[in-house]
Every structure is written in C-alpha cells, then in structure tokens.
Short mmCIF file of C-alpha atoms and ligand atoms in Angstrom, two decimals:
data_model
loop_
_atom_site.label_atom_id
_atom_site.label_comp_id
_atom_site.label_asym_id
_atom_site.label_seq_id
_atom_site.Cartn_x
_atom_site.Cartn_y
_atom_site.Cartn_z
CA MET A 278 4.84 -10.01 38.33
CA LYS A 279 1.21 -9.38 37.52
CA TYR A 280 0.69 -7.62 34.17
CA GLN A 281 -1.97 -4.98 33.58
CA VAL A 282 -3.40 -3.97 30.21
CA PRO A 283 -1.39 -1.10 28.72
CA ARG A 284 -2.76 2.35 29.61
CA GLY A 285 -5.62 3.44 27.38
CA THR A 286 -6.40 -0.09 26.21
CA GLN A 287 -8.73 -2.72 27.57
CA ASP A 288 -9.81 -6.35 27.40
CA TYR A 289 -13.29 -7.08 26.12
CA PHE A 290 -15.22 -10.16 27.13
CA GLY A 291 -18.65 -11.35 28.24
CA VAL A 292 -21.70 -9.24 27.45
CA GLU A 293 -19.55 -6.29 26.39
CA ILE A 294 -17.93 -8.16 23.49
CA GLU A 295 -21.36 -9.44 22.47
CA LYS A 296 -22.56 -5.86 22.45
CA ILE A 297 -19.61 -4.89 20.25
CA ASP A 298 -20.41 -7.74 17.84
CA TYR A 299 -24.00 -6.58 17.78
CA ILE A 300 -22.83 -3.02 16.91
CA PHE A 301 -20.61 -4.40 14.13
CA ASN A 302 -23.55 -6.39 12.76
CA VAL A 303 -25.85 -3.37 12.72
CA PHE A 304 -23.14 -1.38 10.94
CA LYS A 305 -22.52 -4.13 8.36
CA GLU A 306 -26.22 -4.65 7.79
CA ILE A 307 -26.84 -0.96 7.09
CA VAL A 308 -23.78 -0.22 4.92
CA SER A 309 -24.51 -3.37 2.87
CA LEU A 310 -27.93 -1.93 1.99
CA TYR A 311 -26.01 0.83 0.18
CA ASN A 312 -23.68 -1.63 -1.59
CA PHE A 313 -20.57 -1.07 0.52
CA LYS A 314 -18.05 -3.96 0.37
CA LYS A 315 -15.60 -4.88 3.09
CA ILE A 316 -11.90 -4.06 2.98
CA LYS A 317 -9.22 -4.97 5.49
CA THR A 318 -5.89 -3.17 5.57
CA PRO A 319 -2.87 -3.81 7.83
CA VAL A 320 -2.74 -2.47 11.36
CA PHE A 321 0.57 -0.74 10.56
CA GLU A 322 1.65 1.27 7.53
CA ASP A 323 4.53 3.43 6.43
CA ALA A 324 4.49 6.34 8.89
CA SER A 325 4.78 8.84 6.03
CA LEU A 326 1.38 7.73 4.67
CA PHE A 327 -0.22 9.43 7.67
CA THR A 328 2.14 12.40 7.79
CA ARG A 329 1.29 13.24 4.19
CA SER A 330 -2.46 12.69 4.42
CA ILE A 331 -3.54 13.67 7.94
CA GLY A 332 -0.98 16.47 7.91
CA GLU A 333 2.45 17.14 9.37
CA GLY A 334 1.07 19.78 11.72
CA SER A 335 -2.00 17.87 12.87
CA GLU A 336 -2.30 16.80 16.48
CA ILE A 337 -2.61 13.16 15.43
CA VAL A 338 0.75 13.24 13.65
CA THR A 339 2.66 15.51 16.01
CA LYS A 340 1.45 14.09 19.30
CA GLN A 341 -0.51 10.90 18.92
CA MET A 342 1.07 8.56 16.43
CA TYR A 343 2.62 5.30 17.56
CA THR A 344 5.68 5.06 15.34
CA PHE A 345 8.44 2.48 15.43
CA LYS A 346 11.32 1.29 13.33
CA ASP A 347 11.24 -2.32 12.20
CA ARG A 348 14.36 -4.45 12.09
CA ALA A 349 15.19 -3.22 8.61
CA GLY A 350 15.00 0.39 9.78
CA ARG A 351 11.68 1.30 8.10
CA LEU A 352 9.66 3.91 9.95
CA LEU A 353 6.20 2.43 10.48
CA ALA A 354 3.12 3.63 12.37
CA LEU A 355 0.21 1.86 14.00
CA ARG A 356 -2.71 3.29 12.03
CA PRO A 357 -4.33 6.22 13.84
CA GLU A 358 -7.28 6.17 11.42
CA GLY A 359 -8.63 4.17 8.49
CA THR A 360 -9.05 6.55 5.57
CA ALA A 361 -5.41 6.96 4.47
CA PRO A 362 -4.80 3.16 4.52
CA VAL A 363 -7.93 2.56 2.41
CA VAL A 364 -6.81 5.22 -0.08
CA ARG A 365 -3.36 3.60 -0.23
CA ALA A 366 -5.02 0.23 -0.83
CA VAL A 367 -7.39 1.33 -3.58
CA ILE A 368 -4.44 2.82 -5.47
CA ALA A 369 -2.02 -0.06 -4.83
CA ASP A 370 -4.57 -2.76 -5.59
CA ASN A 371 -5.95 -0.94 -8.62
CA LEU A 372 -9.50 -0.90 -7.33
CA LEU A 373 -10.58 2.40 -8.84
CA LYS A 374 -11.95 0.86 -12.01
CA ASN A 375 -15.69 0.64 -11.39
CA LEU A 376 -16.77 3.87 -9.81
CA PRO A 377 -18.35 4.71 -7.48
CA LEU A 378 -16.46 2.27 -5.30
CA LYS A 379 -17.87 1.88 -1.81
CA LEU A 380 -15.79 0.25 0.90
CA TYR A 381 -16.23 -0.27 4.60
CA TYR A 382 -13.87 -1.40 7.35
CA ILE A 383 -13.92 -2.27 11.01
CA GLY A 384 -10.76 -2.33 13.04
CA GLU A 385 -8.47 -1.12 15.78
CA MET A 386 -6.93 2.34 15.53
CA PHE A 387 -4.18 3.73 17.76
CA ARG A 388 -3.64 7.21 19.12
CA TYR A 389 -1.40 8.22 21.99
CA GLU A 390 -3.99 10.34 23.82
CA ARG A 391 -4.35 11.10 27.51
CA PRO A 392 -6.62 8.17 28.34
CA GLN A 393 -10.14 8.98 29.46
CA LYS A 394 -13.36 7.02 29.34
CA ASP A 395 -14.05 7.92 25.71
CA ARG A 396 -10.51 8.59 24.58
CA ARG A 397 -8.63 5.37 24.19
CA ARG A 398 -5.12 4.66 22.96
CA GLU A 399 -6.43 1.61 21.15
CA PHE A 400 -9.99 2.00 19.91
CA LEU A 401 -12.35 0.45 17.40
CA GLN A 402 -13.58 2.35 14.39
CA MET A 403 -16.23 1.38 11.87
CA GLY A 404 -15.71 3.41 8.73
CA ALA A 405 -17.00 3.72 5.18
CA GLU A 406 -15.51 5.46 2.15
CA ILE A 407 -16.94 6.33 -1.28
CA PHE A 408 -14.58 6.83 -4.23
CA GLY A 409 -15.70 8.49 -7.45
CA GLY A 410 -18.81 10.22 -6.15
CA LYS A 411 -18.62 13.95 -6.68
CA GLU A 412 -22.24 14.97 -6.20
CA ALA A 413 -23.96 16.15 -3.04
CA VAL A 414 -26.02 12.93 -2.83
CA PHE A 415 -22.88 11.05 -1.83
CA ASP A 416 -22.14 13.41 1.07
CA VAL A 417 -25.73 13.08 2.17
CA GLU A 418 -25.63 9.29 1.88
CA LEU A 419 -22.84 9.18 4.48
CA VAL A 420 -24.85 11.26 6.92
CA GLU A 421 -27.96 9.20 6.27
CA ILE A 422 -26.13 5.91 6.85
CA SER A 423 -24.57 7.15 10.09
CA SER A 424 -27.89 8.44 11.36
CA LYS A 425 -29.59 5.13 10.51
CA ILE A 426 -26.88 3.26 12.42
CA PHE A 427 -27.32 5.49 15.47
CA LYS A 428 -31.10 5.16 15.34
CA LYS A 429 -30.96 1.38 15.04
CA LEU A 430 -28.63 1.30 18.04
CA GLY A 431 -31.03 3.44 20.07
CA ILE A 432 -28.69 6.45 20.23
CA GLN A 433 -30.09 9.98 20.30
CA TYR A 434 -27.68 12.14 18.36
CA THR A 435 -27.13 15.69 17.23
CA LEU A 436 -25.46 16.41 13.91
CA LYS A 437 -23.15 19.32 13.17
CA ILE A 438 -22.26 20.12 9.59
CA ASN A 439 -20.03 22.63 7.83
CA TYR A 440 -18.47 23.36 4.47
CA ILE A 441 -14.79 24.22 4.41
CA GLY A 442 -14.44 25.14 0.76
CA CYS A 443 -12.45 24.06 -2.26
CA ILE A 444 -8.86 24.98 -3.10
CA ASN A 445 -10.06 28.19 -4.76
CA CYS A 446 -12.05 29.65 -1.91
CA ARG A 447 -9.62 28.32 0.65
CA THR A 448 -6.52 29.90 -0.84
CA ASP A 449 -7.91 33.43 -0.68
CA TYR A 450 -9.50 32.87 2.67
CA THR A 451 -6.45 31.38 4.39
CA GLN A 452 -4.28 34.23 3.09
CA ASN A 453 -6.67 36.75 4.65
CA LEU A 454 -6.91 34.79 7.87
CA LYS A 455 -3.12 34.61 8.11
CA ARG A 456 -2.84 38.33 7.54
CA HIS A 457 -5.33 38.91 10.35
CA LEU A 458 -3.63 36.54 12.76
CA LYS A 459 -0.07 37.60 12.01
CA LYS A 460 -0.55 40.75 14.03
CA LYS A 461 -1.90 38.79 16.98
CA LEU A 462 0.40 35.78 16.99
CA LYS A 463 1.64 36.55 20.50
CA LEU A 464 -1.87 36.14 21.88
CA LEU A 465 -2.25 32.64 20.46
CA CYS A 466 -1.41 29.39 22.24
CA GLU A 467 1.58 27.33 21.13
CA ASP A 468 -0.68 24.89 19.23
CA CYS A 469 -2.38 27.70 17.32
CA ARG A 470 0.99 29.20 16.39
CA GLN A 471 1.85 25.82 14.89
CA ARG A 472 -1.54 25.69 13.16
CA PHE A 473 -0.80 29.14 11.76
CA GLU A 474 2.28 27.69 10.04
CA LYS A 475 0.91 24.31 8.95
CA ASN A 476 -2.87 24.55 8.41
CA VAL A 477 -4.24 27.85 9.58
CA LEU A 478 -7.89 26.82 9.19
CA ARG A 479 -7.46 24.52 12.13
CA VAL A 480 -7.12 27.42 14.59
CA PHE A 481 -10.92 27.30 14.69
CA ASP A 482 -10.58 23.88 16.29
CA CYS A 483 -8.83 25.41 19.32
CA LYS A 484 -10.74 25.24 22.60
CA ASN A 485 -8.58 27.88 24.34
CA PRO A 486 -10.86 30.88 25.17
CA GLN A 487 -8.00 33.35 24.71
CA CYS A 488 -7.41 32.08 21.16
CA GLN A 489 -11.14 31.95 20.44
CA LYS A 490 -11.28 35.65 21.28
CA VAL A 491 -8.56 36.46 18.74
CA PHE A 492 -10.45 35.05 15.78
CA SER A 493 -14.03 35.36 17.04
CA ASP A 494 -14.62 38.52 15.02
CA PHE A 495 -13.01 37.10 11.87
CA PRO A 496 -15.49 35.77 9.29
CA THR A 497 -15.48 31.98 8.93
CA ILE A 498 -14.64 30.08 5.75
CA THR A 499 -18.33 29.20 5.50
CA GLN A 500 -19.10 32.89 5.02
CA ASN A 501 -16.44 33.10 2.31
CA LEU A 502 -17.31 30.23 -0.02
CA CYS A 503 -17.04 30.58 -3.79
CA GLU A 504 -20.30 30.34 -5.74
CA ASP A 505 -19.90 26.63 -6.64
CA CYS A 506 -19.19 25.68 -3.03
CA ARG A 507 -22.02 27.80 -1.72
CA GLN A 508 -24.47 26.17 -4.11
CA ASN A 509 -23.20 22.70 -3.29
CA PHE A 510 -23.60 23.31 0.44
CA GLU A 511 -27.15 24.56 -0.20
CA LYS A 512 -27.86 21.39 -2.20
CA ILE A 513 -26.57 19.19 0.62
CA LYS A 514 -28.73 21.02 3.15
CA SER A 515 -31.78 20.76 0.93
CA LEU A 516 -31.24 16.99 0.47
CA LEU A 517 -30.85 16.59 4.23
CA ASP A 518 -34.07 18.55 4.75
CA ALA A 519 -35.87 16.35 2.22
CA LYS A 520 -34.72 13.28 4.13
CA LYS A 521 -35.81 14.90 7.40
CA ILE A 522 -32.32 14.64 8.86
CA LYS A 523 -31.90 17.38 11.45
CA TYR A 524 -28.62 19.27 11.59
CA GLU A 525 -26.98 22.39 12.91
CA VAL A 526 -24.52 24.39 10.80
CA ALA A 527 -21.37 24.80 12.90
CA GLU A 528 -19.20 27.31 11.10
CA LYS A 529 -16.22 26.64 13.34
CA LEU A 530 -16.21 22.92 12.56
CA VAL A 531 -13.05 22.35 10.51
CA ARG A 532 -12.01 18.79 11.56
CA GLY A 533 -8.57 17.88 12.83
CA LEU A 534 -7.24 16.11 9.74
CA ASP A 535 -5.72 17.99 6.79
CA TYR A 536 -7.17 15.95 3.93
CA TYR A 537 -10.68 17.41 4.12
CA ASN A 538 -12.29 19.87 1.78
CA GLY A 539 -15.93 20.78 1.17
CA PHE A 540 -18.57 19.12 3.32
CA VAL A 541 -17.63 17.95 6.84
CA PHE A 542 -19.74 16.66 9.73
CA GLU A 543 -19.66 15.35 13.27
CA PHE A 544 -22.20 13.48 15.40
CA PHE A 545 -22.60 13.99 19.14
CA THR A 546 -24.66 12.48 21.91
CA SER A 547 -25.38 13.83 25.37
CA GLY A 548 -23.00 12.81 28.12
CA ILE A 549 -20.08 12.27 25.74
CA ARG A 550 -18.01 15.36 25.07
CA ASP A 551 -16.22 14.28 21.91
CA ALA A 552 -17.80 13.26 18.62
CA ILE A 553 -19.20 9.74 18.35
CA GLY A 554 -18.74 9.75 14.58
CA ALA A 555 -17.38 12.08 11.96
CA GLY A 556 -16.42 12.41 8.34
CA GLY A 557 -16.33 14.50 5.24
CA ARG A 558 -15.00 14.93 1.75
CA TYR A 559 -11.38 14.54 0.71
CA ASP A 560 -11.27 15.10 -3.04
CA SER A 561 -7.50 15.51 -3.48
CA LEU A 562 -6.20 12.70 -1.29
CA VAL A 563 -6.23 9.94 -3.92
CA GLU A 564 -4.19 12.11 -6.28
CA GLU A 565 -1.87 13.28 -3.50
CA LEU A 566 -1.09 9.68 -2.66
CA GLY A 567 -0.25 8.82 -6.27
CA GLY A 568 -3.60 7.75 -7.76
CA ARG A 569 -5.53 9.38 -10.57
CA PRO A 570 -7.74 12.29 -9.45
CA THR A 571 -10.81 10.76 -7.79
CA PRO A 572 -13.29 12.61 -5.60
CA ALA A 573 -13.95 10.81 -2.34
CA CYS A 574 -15.75 11.08 0.96
CA GLY A 575 -16.32 8.97 4.05
CA PHE A 576 -17.03 8.72 7.76
CA ALA A 577 -16.05 6.70 10.82
CA ILE A 578 -17.80 5.90 14.09
CA GLY A 579 -15.89 5.29 17.33
CA VAL A 580 -17.19 2.11 18.92
CA GLU A 581 -15.96 2.89 22.47
CA ARG A 582 -17.70 6.26 22.30
CA ILE A 583 -21.10 4.71 21.61
CA LEU A 584 -20.72 1.57 23.72
CA PRO A 585 -22.16 3.05 26.94
CA VAL A 586 -25.24 4.43 25.19
CA VAL A 587 -26.11 1.53 22.87
CA LYS A 588 -29.29 -0.26 23.87
CA PHE A 589 -28.52 -3.96 23.88
CA GLU A 590 -30.26 -6.89 25.42
CA LYS A 591 -28.47 -10.18 25.39
CA LYS A 592 -30.49 -12.73 23.43
CA ARG A 593 -31.55 -15.88 25.29
CA GLU A 594 -30.94 -18.90 23.12
CA GLY A 595 -30.04 -22.58 23.10
CA PHE A 596 -30.67 -25.63 25.20
CA LEU A 597 -29.09 -26.66 28.46
CA ILE A 598 -29.43 -30.41 28.99
CA ALA A 599 -29.21 -32.02 32.40
CA GLY A 600 -30.08 -35.54 33.53
CA ILE A 601 -31.00 -37.33 36.70
CA GLY A 602 -29.41 -40.78 36.70
CA ILE A 603 -28.92 -40.67 32.92
CA SER A 604 -25.83 -41.99 31.17
CA GLU A 605 -23.38 -39.60 29.49
CA GLU A 606 -24.08 -41.33 26.19
CA LYS A 607 -27.80 -40.53 26.32
CA LEU A 608 -27.20 -36.92 27.26
CA GLU A 609 -24.60 -36.55 24.49
CA GLU A 610 -26.96 -38.20 22.00
CA LEU A 611 -29.60 -35.49 22.51
CA ALA A 612 -26.99 -32.69 22.48
CA ASP A 613 -25.49 -34.01 19.21
CA PHE A 614 -28.93 -34.29 17.65
CA LEU A 615 -29.63 -30.64 18.45
CA ARG A 616 -26.21 -29.42 17.28
CA GLU A 617 -26.53 -31.35 14.02
CA ASN A 618 -29.69 -29.35 13.48
CA PHE A 619 -27.86 -26.10 14.25
CA LYS A 620 -29.26 -25.60 17.72
CA LYS A 621 -26.90 -24.56 20.51
CA ALA A 622 -26.74 -27.36 23.10
CA PHE A 623 -24.76 -27.74 26.29
CA VAL A 624 -24.67 -30.69 28.68
CA PHE A 625 -24.57 -29.71 32.35
CA ARG A 626 -22.57 -32.37 34.15
CA LYS A 627 -23.14 -31.65 37.80
CA LYS A 628 -25.87 -33.57 39.58
CA LYS A 629 -28.03 -30.89 41.20
CA ILE A 630 -30.97 -29.71 39.08
CA SER A 631 -31.13 -26.37 40.91
CA ASP A 632 -27.49 -25.74 39.91
CA ALA A 633 -28.37 -26.61 36.31
CA LEU A 634 -31.23 -24.11 36.23
CA LYS A 635 -29.13 -21.35 37.78
CA PHE A 636 -26.31 -21.97 35.30
CA ALA A 637 -28.81 -21.95 32.39
CA SER A 638 -30.21 -18.64 33.54
CA ASP A 639 -26.77 -17.05 34.14
CA GLU A 640 -25.58 -18.19 30.72
CA ASN A 641 -28.71 -16.94 28.97
CA PHE A 642 -29.99 -20.27 27.70
CA LEU A 643 -33.59 -20.06 26.56
CA TYR A 644 -34.51 -23.67 27.34
CA ALA A 645 -33.57 -26.27 29.91
CA ILE A 646 -34.18 -29.95 29.16
CA ILE A 647 -34.11 -32.05 32.29
CA ILE A 648 -34.09 -35.75 31.50
CA GLY A 649 -35.23 -38.44 33.91
CA GLU A 650 -35.57 -42.19 33.36
CA ASP A 651 -39.32 -41.87 32.73
CA GLU A 652 -38.73 -39.36 29.95
CA LEU A 653 -36.24 -41.69 28.32
CA LYS A 654 -38.70 -44.57 28.38
CA GLU A 655 -41.51 -42.45 26.93
CA GLY A 656 -39.23 -40.86 24.31
CA VAL A 657 -40.42 -37.37 25.25
CA TYR A 658 -38.42 -34.62 26.89
CA SER A 659 -39.60 -32.05 29.31
CA VAL A 660 -38.48 -28.70 27.93
CA LYS A 661 -38.71 -25.59 30.09
CA ASN A 662 -38.72 -22.09 28.60
CA LEU A 663 -36.60 -20.18 31.09
CA TYR A 664 -37.97 -16.84 29.99
CA THR A 665 -41.70 -17.58 30.30
CA GLY A 666 -41.46 -20.50 32.74
CA GLU A 667 -43.65 -22.60 30.44
CA GLN A 668 -42.91 -26.33 30.42
CA LYS A 669 -43.79 -28.78 27.63
CA LYS A 670 -43.29 -32.47 26.91
CA LEU A 671 -41.88 -32.79 23.42
CA LYS A 672 -40.45 -35.41 21.11
CA LYS A 673 -36.95 -34.84 19.75
CA GLU A 674 -38.21 -33.60 16.37
CA GLU A 675 -40.71 -31.28 18.03
CA ILE A 676 -37.89 -29.60 19.97
CA LEU A 677 -36.39 -28.45 16.67
CA LYS A 678 -39.52 -26.47 15.88
CA LEU A 679 -39.20 -24.32 19.00
P1 LIG B 227 -11.78 11.20 13.46
O1 LIG B 227 -12.71 12.32 13.75
O2 LIG B 227 -10.37 11.39 13.82
O3 LIG B 227 -11.93 10.91 11.91
O4 LIG B 227 -12.29 9.88 14.15
C1 LIG B 227 -13.57 9.34 13.84
C2 LIG B 227 -14.23 8.85 15.11
O5 LIG B 227 -13.37 7.91 15.76
C3 LIG B 227 -14.47 9.93 16.15
O6 LIG B 227 -15.64 10.64 15.90
C4 LIG B 227 -14.58 9.09 17.41
O7 LIG B 227 -15.86 8.55 17.51
C5 LIG B 227 -13.58 7.98 17.15
N1 LIG B 227 -12.31 8.24 17.88
C6 LIG B 227 -11.31 9.03 17.49
N2 LIG B 227 -10.31 9.02 18.40
C7 LIG B 227 -10.71 8.20 19.40
C8 LIG B 227 -10.13 7.77 20.63
N3 LIG B 227 -8.92 8.15 21.01
N4 LIG B 227 -10.83 6.92 21.42
C9 LIG B 227 -12.06 6.50 21.04
N5 LIG B 227 -12.65 6.87 19.88
C10 LIG B 227 -12.00 7.71 19.07
C11 LIG B 227 -11.28 9.90 11.28
O8 LIG B 227 -10.63 9.04 11.82
C12 LIG B 227 -11.55 9.89 9.79
N6 LIG B 227 -10.74 8.81 9.20
C13 LIG B 227 -13.02 9.72 9.50
C14 LIG B 227 -13.30 9.70 8.03
C15 LIG B 227 -13.50 8.62 7.26
N7 LIG B 227 -13.30 10.76 7.25
C16 LIG B 227 -13.50 10.39 6.00
N8 LIG B 227 -13.62 9.06 6.00
#
C-alpha cells in the first residue's frame, strides 16, 4: 500500500523548505530587535486549556480541534493556536516577574478545517506575545513588527483594525445586541444562533448575507465604546499615523477567538481570501487561566498563507570540486581544507566535467573547482564562478577570500 500525506497536511522539501527557513529567519531577526525571546511549548495540551481560552462556542473549539484521549484517559488536544499555551507556560513556569515580558514562538498548529490552498489542517504559525504592557504603544508595536516582517518579505499588505471594548462597554453593548437579535433569531443561521448563546459579538464575523442583513442596521461595538476605550483607540490610531502605518478601521472585525478585548487587527494580501496574520489584546486571559492579572497582547502570522507571495531567491553558495585523473585523497584534501574554514564543499565523483557543471548549477553552488594534473603540480586551482562565468587561478588560501 502506498501512503499519502494526511488530508490538509504536506511534506516540505527542496527550495520550499529553504524559503520557510528564510521566512523564520526574517521573523526572528525582526522580533529580536524588539527584545522578544523564544519560547517553545508542547504540540499538545490539556483540551480544556483551549476550551476555556478560545471559547466553548468558538468555531475552533466546536469544529476544528483535534482532541484525543491518552492511555491514562486524559483529554488532550493538538494545539490549534499558540497564545493559550504560552499563557499557560508563563504562569506555570513563573515567568511573569520582569515585565514587560516578550516572547515569540514558531511551530505547527492544527485545525480540522476543510482543506484549501491556504487553509491547512497542519500549518505553521510564527507568533509573538507581550505580557505586562498596558499602553497603546504595545498594541502599535505588534502592528509595526508584523508590517516590517511583511515588507522585508516583499509582501504588499492591507491592515484592518478595530476596537472591541473592555468589560464595561461590552456588557452593556452585548445586552442591547442580544435584545435586538432575540426578536430575529429565526432569521439567523445555526452558527449565529450558537454565537447568540455563547459570544454574541461574534455574529459580526458571519459571512452569511441573510444574517448580515439582520444586524446591518445595529450599531457596532466600535460606535459604543466607553470614554477610556474610545481615547485609547484614538491614541493607537494616532501612533499608527505617526509611524506612517496605513490602516482601515473595520468595525465588523471581532476575531474568532473569545479571549480578545480592546484593540484587534488582521493583515490581508491580494489573492488570499483569509488573513495572513492577526492579533490583538487579551487582558483577562492570564488571570482566567490562574495567573495574577496581567495585561497582554500578541499576534501570529500563518506561514502557508504567505508562502506563495514571499519573494525569495535561493542563494548560490559553496564549492563543487571535480577532478580529471585526480586521486580521491587529493580531492578530499581540498574539500576538507575548505570545510575546516567553514566553506561548503562537495566532491563530485563522476568522471564527466559537463555532468559536474550541470550538477553544480542545479544544486546552486556558486563555484566549481575543476582539478587537473597541471593544477596539482602548480599548486593553483582553477575556480569558476558559476553565476558570472568568470574563471580564476587561485592558491588554496586565496580561495578562502572569495
Ligand atoms: P488566528 O487568527 O486564529 O489567531 O490565526 C493567526 C493566523 O494563523 C491567521 O491570520 C492565518 O494566517 C494563520 N492560520 C490560521 N488558521 C490557518 C489554517 N487553517 N491554515 C493556514 N494558516 C492558518 C491566532 O491563532 C491567535 N493566537 C493570534 C494571536 C496571538 N493573538 C494574540 N496573540
């Protein structure tokens, strides 16, 4: 029997995995400039960690979570996202001592979605979280970092932002919204009826035109913010303006995870329907999961979503060594010399020089060193730059300076 990869997953190899590594490096380089430190959490957690944080009624929990019982009967889940595990870790490992604490992670997430090009069942996320930063500058920092990452990767993006209020403005607002919708429940789709029960704000997330009609005339939470929230949102927008980061206020943007409050955002690029990155503030999550009250915010970028639009050129590097009538020992001697000096070196063992040059080009070597008996006698090597075609005769030590 021939096995296929499970639906919604894929193997990565060749140039594609190099592109992914390049994306990871750009991400690490940029978050490190802002003093983010790496954290790694397990791929599976107690399922209830996600139910409590992302929300019992959320699509991720109700439809997309990979849960399983281990041999001792514990209900575990493959992580569908990285924020809740990081919050669990900072509480469990007592990391909330020196605030603000800035952490980043890169890893596989799992969601049982209907697989499409940009919706995978196993996907890679690069995320960053800030703990202990209450002020607007922290929200803006997340947007700035994401936009720098996209720019460095050559991605043209659009940014949607919104503000979904604090507990105070939300309580009044959701009561009013519920009152409004109660009379029209029959017109709503099954999902929205569930949202009505579990987290009514999320009805705005519904794409169903019939549902959209029901609440289209109802004022959004953004139009009902308390004075503190309104001022904070204005501050965030003014900081974004000062940093010349363009955005669009999307009053219906509420995000699909329950832990958010306050500022939320999503990045898009043309040709990809879903967000390429998203985040926001989640000031009560640390406390809800048993830690001391700590404001927090973060974002995550979906690697598979940006992969097709990232500009990446594979770097040519290293030396391919081939010889005509030269002993293995001599070829190995040069290769070892180069490797000892941290230069990539590869000995091509077939006889034909044309094959050697083709292989070097296919494998993206920058130089080919073809050794003949004359070269050995003279102690100089003829080194060909496969990119420019230039050929030079160089001594061993001179090769290192290339
Ligand atoms: P999210 O919006 O669920 O937020 O996911 C963040 C990003 O992960 C999305 O914008 C998308 O790029 C990518 N993504 C999500 N699902 C898939 C999928 N099935 N296939 C491919 N890519 C996907 C979160 O996960 C939050 N934890 C973000 C956050 C961090 N908020 C605060 N801190």
